[in-house]
mmCIF file of C-alpha atoms in Angstrom:
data_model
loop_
_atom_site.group_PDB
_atom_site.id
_atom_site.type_symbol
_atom_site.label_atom_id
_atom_site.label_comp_id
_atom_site.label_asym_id
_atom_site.label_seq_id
_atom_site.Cartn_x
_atom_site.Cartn_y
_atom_site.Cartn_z
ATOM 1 C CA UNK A 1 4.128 18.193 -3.314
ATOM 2 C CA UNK A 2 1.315 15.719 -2.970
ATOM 3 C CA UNK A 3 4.017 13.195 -1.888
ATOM 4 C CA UNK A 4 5.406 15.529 0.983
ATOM 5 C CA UNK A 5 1.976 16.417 1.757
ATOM 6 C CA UNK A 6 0.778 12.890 2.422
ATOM 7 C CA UNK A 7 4.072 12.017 4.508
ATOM 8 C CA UNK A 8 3.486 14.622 6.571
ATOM 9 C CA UNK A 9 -0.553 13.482 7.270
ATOM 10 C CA UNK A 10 0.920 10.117 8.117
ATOM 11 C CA UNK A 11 3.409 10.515 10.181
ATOM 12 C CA UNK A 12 1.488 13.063 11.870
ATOM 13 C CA UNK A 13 -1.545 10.441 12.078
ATOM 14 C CA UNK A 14 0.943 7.496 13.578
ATOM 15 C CA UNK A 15 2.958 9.721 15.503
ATOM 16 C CA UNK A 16 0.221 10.773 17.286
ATOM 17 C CA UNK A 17 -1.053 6.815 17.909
ATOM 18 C CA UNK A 18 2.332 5.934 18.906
ATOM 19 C CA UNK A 19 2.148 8.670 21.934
ATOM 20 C CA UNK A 20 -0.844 7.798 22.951
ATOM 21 C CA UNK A 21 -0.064 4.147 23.195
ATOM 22 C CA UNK A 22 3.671 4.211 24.247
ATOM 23 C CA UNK A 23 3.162 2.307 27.646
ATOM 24 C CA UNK A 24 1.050 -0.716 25.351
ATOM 25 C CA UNK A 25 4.400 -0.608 23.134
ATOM 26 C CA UNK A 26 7.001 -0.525 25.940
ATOM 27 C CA UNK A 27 5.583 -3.647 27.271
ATOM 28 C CA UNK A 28 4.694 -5.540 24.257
ATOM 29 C CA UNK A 29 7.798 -4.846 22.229
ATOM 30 C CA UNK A 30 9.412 -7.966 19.739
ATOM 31 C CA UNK A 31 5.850 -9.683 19.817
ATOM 32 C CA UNK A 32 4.832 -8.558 15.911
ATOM 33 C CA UNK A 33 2.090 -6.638 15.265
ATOM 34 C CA UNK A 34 -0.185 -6.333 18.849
ATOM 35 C CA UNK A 35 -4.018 -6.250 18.873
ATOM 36 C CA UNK A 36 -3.563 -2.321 20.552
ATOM 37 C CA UNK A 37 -0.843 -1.592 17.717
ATOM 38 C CA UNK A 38 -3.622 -2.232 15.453
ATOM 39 C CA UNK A 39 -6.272 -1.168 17.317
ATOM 40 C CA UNK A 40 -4.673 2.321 17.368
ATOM 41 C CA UNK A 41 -3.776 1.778 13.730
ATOM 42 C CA UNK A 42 -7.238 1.525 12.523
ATOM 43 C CA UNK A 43 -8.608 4.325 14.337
ATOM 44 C CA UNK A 44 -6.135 6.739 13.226
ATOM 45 C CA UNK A 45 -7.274 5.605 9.830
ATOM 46 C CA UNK A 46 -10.533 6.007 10.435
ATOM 47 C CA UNK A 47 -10.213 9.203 11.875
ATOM 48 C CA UNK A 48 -8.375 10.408 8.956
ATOM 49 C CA UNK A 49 -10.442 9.308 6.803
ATOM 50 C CA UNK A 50 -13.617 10.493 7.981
ATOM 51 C CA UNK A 51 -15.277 7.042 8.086
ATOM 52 C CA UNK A 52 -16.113 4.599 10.604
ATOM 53 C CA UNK A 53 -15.534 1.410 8.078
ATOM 54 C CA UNK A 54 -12.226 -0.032 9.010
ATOM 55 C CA UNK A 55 -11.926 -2.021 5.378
ATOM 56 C CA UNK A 56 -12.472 1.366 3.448
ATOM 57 C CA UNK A 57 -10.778 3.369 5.366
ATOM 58 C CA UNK A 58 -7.858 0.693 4.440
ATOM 59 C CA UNK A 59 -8.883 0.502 0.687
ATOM 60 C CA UNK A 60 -8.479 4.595 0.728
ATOM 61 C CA UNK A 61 -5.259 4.791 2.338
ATOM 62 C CA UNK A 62 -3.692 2.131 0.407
ATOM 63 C CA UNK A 63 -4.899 3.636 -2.932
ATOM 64 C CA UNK A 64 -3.570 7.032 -1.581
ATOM 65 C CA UNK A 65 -0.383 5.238 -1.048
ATOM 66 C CA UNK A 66 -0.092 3.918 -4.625
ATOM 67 C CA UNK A 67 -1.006 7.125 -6.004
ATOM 68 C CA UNK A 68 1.627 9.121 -3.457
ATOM 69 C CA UNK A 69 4.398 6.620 -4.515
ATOM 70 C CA UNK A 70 3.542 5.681 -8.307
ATOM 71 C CA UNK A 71 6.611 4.858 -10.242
ATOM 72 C CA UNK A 72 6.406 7.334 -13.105
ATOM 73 C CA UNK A 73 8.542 7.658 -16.332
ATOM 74 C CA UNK A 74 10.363 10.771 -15.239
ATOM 75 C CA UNK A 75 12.163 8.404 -12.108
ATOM 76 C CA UNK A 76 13.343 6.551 -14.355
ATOM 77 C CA UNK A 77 16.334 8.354 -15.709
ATOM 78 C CA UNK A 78 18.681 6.238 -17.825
ATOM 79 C CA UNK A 79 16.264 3.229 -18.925
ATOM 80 C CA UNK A 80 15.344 3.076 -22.677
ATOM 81 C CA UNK A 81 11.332 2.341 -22.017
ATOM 82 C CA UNK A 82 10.320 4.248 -19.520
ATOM 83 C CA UNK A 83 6.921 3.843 -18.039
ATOM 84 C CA UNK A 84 4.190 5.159 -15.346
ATOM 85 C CA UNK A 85 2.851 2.117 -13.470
ATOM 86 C CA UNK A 86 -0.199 2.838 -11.842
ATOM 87 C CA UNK A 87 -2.367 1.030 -9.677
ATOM 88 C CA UNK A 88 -6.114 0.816 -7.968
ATOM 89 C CA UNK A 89 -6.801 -1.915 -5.325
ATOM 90 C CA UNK A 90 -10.911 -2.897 -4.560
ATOM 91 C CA UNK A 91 -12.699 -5.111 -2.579
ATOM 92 C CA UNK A 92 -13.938 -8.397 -4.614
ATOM 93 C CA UNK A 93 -15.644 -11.215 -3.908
ATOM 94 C CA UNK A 94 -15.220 -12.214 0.194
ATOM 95 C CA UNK A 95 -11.747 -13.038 0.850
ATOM 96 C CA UNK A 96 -10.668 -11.803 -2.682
ATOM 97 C CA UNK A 97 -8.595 -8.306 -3.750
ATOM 98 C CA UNK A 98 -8.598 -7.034 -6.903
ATOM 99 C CA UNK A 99 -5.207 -5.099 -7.926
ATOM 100 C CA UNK A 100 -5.919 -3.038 -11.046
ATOM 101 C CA UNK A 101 -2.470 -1.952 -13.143
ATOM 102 C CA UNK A 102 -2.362 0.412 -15.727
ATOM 103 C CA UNK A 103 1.228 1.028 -17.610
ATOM 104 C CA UNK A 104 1.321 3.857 -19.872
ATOM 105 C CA UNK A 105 4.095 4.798 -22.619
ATOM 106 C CA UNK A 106 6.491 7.724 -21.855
ATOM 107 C CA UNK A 107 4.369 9.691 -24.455
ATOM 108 C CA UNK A 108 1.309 8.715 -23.015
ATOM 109 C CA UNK A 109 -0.445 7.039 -26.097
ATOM 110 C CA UNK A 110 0.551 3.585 -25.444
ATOM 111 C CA UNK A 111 -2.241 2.143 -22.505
ATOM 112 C CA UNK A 112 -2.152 -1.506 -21.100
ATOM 113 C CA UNK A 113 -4.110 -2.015 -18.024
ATOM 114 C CA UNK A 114 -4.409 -5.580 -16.427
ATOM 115 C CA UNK A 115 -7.012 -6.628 -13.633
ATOM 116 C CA UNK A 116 -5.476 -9.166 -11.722
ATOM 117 C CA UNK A 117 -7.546 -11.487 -8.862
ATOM 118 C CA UNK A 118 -5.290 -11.869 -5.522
ATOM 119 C CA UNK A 119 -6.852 -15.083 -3.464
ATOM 120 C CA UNK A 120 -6.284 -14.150 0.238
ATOM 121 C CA UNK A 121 -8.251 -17.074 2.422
ATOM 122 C CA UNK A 122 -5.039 -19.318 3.957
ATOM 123 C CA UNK A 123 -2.716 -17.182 3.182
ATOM 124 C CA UNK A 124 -0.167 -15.301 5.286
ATOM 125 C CA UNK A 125 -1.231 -11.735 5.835
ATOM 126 C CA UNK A 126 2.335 -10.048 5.570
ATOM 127 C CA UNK A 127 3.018 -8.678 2.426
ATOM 128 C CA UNK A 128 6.974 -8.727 2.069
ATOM 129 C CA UNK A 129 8.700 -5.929 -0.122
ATOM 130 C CA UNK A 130 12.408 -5.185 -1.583
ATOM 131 C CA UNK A 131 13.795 -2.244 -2.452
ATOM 132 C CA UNK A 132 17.138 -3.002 -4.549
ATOM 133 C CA UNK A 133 19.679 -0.750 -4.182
ATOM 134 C CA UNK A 134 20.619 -0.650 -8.260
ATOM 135 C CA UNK A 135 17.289 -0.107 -9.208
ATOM 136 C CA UNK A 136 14.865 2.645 -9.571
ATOM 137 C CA UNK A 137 12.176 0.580 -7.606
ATOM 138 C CA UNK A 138 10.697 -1.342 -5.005
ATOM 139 C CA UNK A 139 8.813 -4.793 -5.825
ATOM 140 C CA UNK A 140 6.041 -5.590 -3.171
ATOM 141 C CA UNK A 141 5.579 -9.576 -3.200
ATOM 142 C CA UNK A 142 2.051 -11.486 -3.835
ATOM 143 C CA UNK A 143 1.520 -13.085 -0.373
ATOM 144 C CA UNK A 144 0.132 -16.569 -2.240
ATOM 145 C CA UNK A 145 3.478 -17.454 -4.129
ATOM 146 C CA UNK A 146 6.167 -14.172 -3.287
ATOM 147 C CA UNK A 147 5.721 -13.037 -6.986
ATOM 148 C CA UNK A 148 5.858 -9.899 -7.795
ATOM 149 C CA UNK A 149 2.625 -8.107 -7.036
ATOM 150 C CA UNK A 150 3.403 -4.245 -7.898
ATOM 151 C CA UNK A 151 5.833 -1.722 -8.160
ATOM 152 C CA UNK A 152 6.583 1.521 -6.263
ATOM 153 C CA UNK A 153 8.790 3.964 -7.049
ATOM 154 C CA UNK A 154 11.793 3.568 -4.388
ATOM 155 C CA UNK A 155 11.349 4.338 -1.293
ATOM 156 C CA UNK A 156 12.109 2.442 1.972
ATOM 157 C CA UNK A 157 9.418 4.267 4.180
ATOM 158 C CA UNK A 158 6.708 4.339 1.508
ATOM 159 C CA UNK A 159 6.756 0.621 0.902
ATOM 160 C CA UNK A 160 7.247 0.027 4.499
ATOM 161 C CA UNK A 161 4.228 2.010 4.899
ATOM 162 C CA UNK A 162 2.436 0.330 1.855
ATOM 163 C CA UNK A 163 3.223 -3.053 2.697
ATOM 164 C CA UNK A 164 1.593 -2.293 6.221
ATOM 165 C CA UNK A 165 -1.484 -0.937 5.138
ATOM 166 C CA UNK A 166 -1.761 -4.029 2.448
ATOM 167 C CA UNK A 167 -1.230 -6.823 5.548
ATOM 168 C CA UNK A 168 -4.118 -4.951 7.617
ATOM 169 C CA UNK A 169 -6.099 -5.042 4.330
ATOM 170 C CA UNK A 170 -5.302 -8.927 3.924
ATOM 171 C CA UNK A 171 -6.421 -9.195 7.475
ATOM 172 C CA UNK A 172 -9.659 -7.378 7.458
ATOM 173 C CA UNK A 173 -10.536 -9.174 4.117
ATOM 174 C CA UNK A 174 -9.817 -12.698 5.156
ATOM 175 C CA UNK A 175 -12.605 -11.629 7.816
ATOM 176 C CA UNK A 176 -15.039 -11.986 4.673
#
C-alpha cells in the first residue's frame, strides 16, 4: 500500500515537471542531466515536501525511498537466511553522508546495525545501480570505489528513482 501510494505521489510530482518543462527537454535531449531538468526536479521536491531546503527535501525523499523499497524477509522466498535490510541516510560533516543499515533476523530478535561514512568531495556524483535478473535484489554502487553501498528490494523504477535522488544528494552535498 505505502509502496503504491508513494509511486503514485512521484510520478504524479515528475509527471507534472516533465509537462511543464517539455519544450526545455525537447531541445536539450542526450546532454545528461540539464540545469532546468534539475531545476524542475528540486522544486517538485520541495513542493512536495513542504520545505524550501533543497538538501532536506533530498534527505526526506531519499529516506522515503529506502523505506518504500526496503528489502524485507518476506521477498525473499526460497533463501535459507532471510533478512529485512533497512536503511537511514543523514547529512554529516560538509561533503560527508552518513548511510545507516540495520539487518534484522527473520524472527526479528537478531539486530545488527552498521553506520557507515560515504566521502563525497572528488567524487563522481552518479550513483550506478544493478538489478540482476536471478536475484531478489538490486545493489546500488558506492560512488568512491563501485562497492556495494545498499540494497533494495528489486525494482527497476525504484532504484532508478533512488539512484537519482542519491546523485542530486551527492551534488547538493559536495556544495558543503
Amino acid at each position: 500500500m505505502q509502496l503504491r501510494l508513494t509511486r503514485k505521489l512521484i510520478s504524479a510530482a515528475l509527471l507534472s515537471s516533465a509537462i511543464a518543462a517539455s519544450p526545455v527537454f525537447a531541445a536539450e535531449s542526450g546532454a545528461g542531466l540539464s540545469s532546468a531538468e534539475q531545476g524542475n526536479y528540486l522544486l517538485e521536491l520541495k513542493r512536495l515536501y513542504l520545505t524550501e531546503n533543497e538538501r532536506q527535501a533530498l534527505l526526506a525523499h531519499c529516506n522515503d525511498l529506502l523505506k518504500t523499497y526496503a528489502l524485507r524477509a518476506a521477498y525473499q522466498v526460497g533463501q535459507a537466511q532471510r533478512q529485512d535490510r533497512l536503511y537511514q541516510v543523514r547529512e554529516g560533516e560538509p561533503g560527508e553522508l552518513l548511510l545507516r543499515e540495520e539487518v534484522r533476523g527473520q524472527q526479528g530478535t537478531n539486530l545488527a546495525v552498521r553506520n557507515q561514512r560515504v566521502a563525497l568531495f572528488g567524487v563522481d556524483p552518479f550513483v550506478r545501480y544493478e538489478c540482476p535478473s536471478s536475484g531478489v535484489s538490486c545493489v546500488l554502487h558506492n560512488p568512491n570505489d563501485g562497492s556495494p553501498l545498499l540494497s533494495i528490494v528489486r525494482d527497476h523504477q525504484g532504484a532508478a528513482e533512488l539512484a537519482k535522488a542519491l546523485s542530486f544528494l551527492i551534488r547538493n552535498l559536495q556544495k558543503g
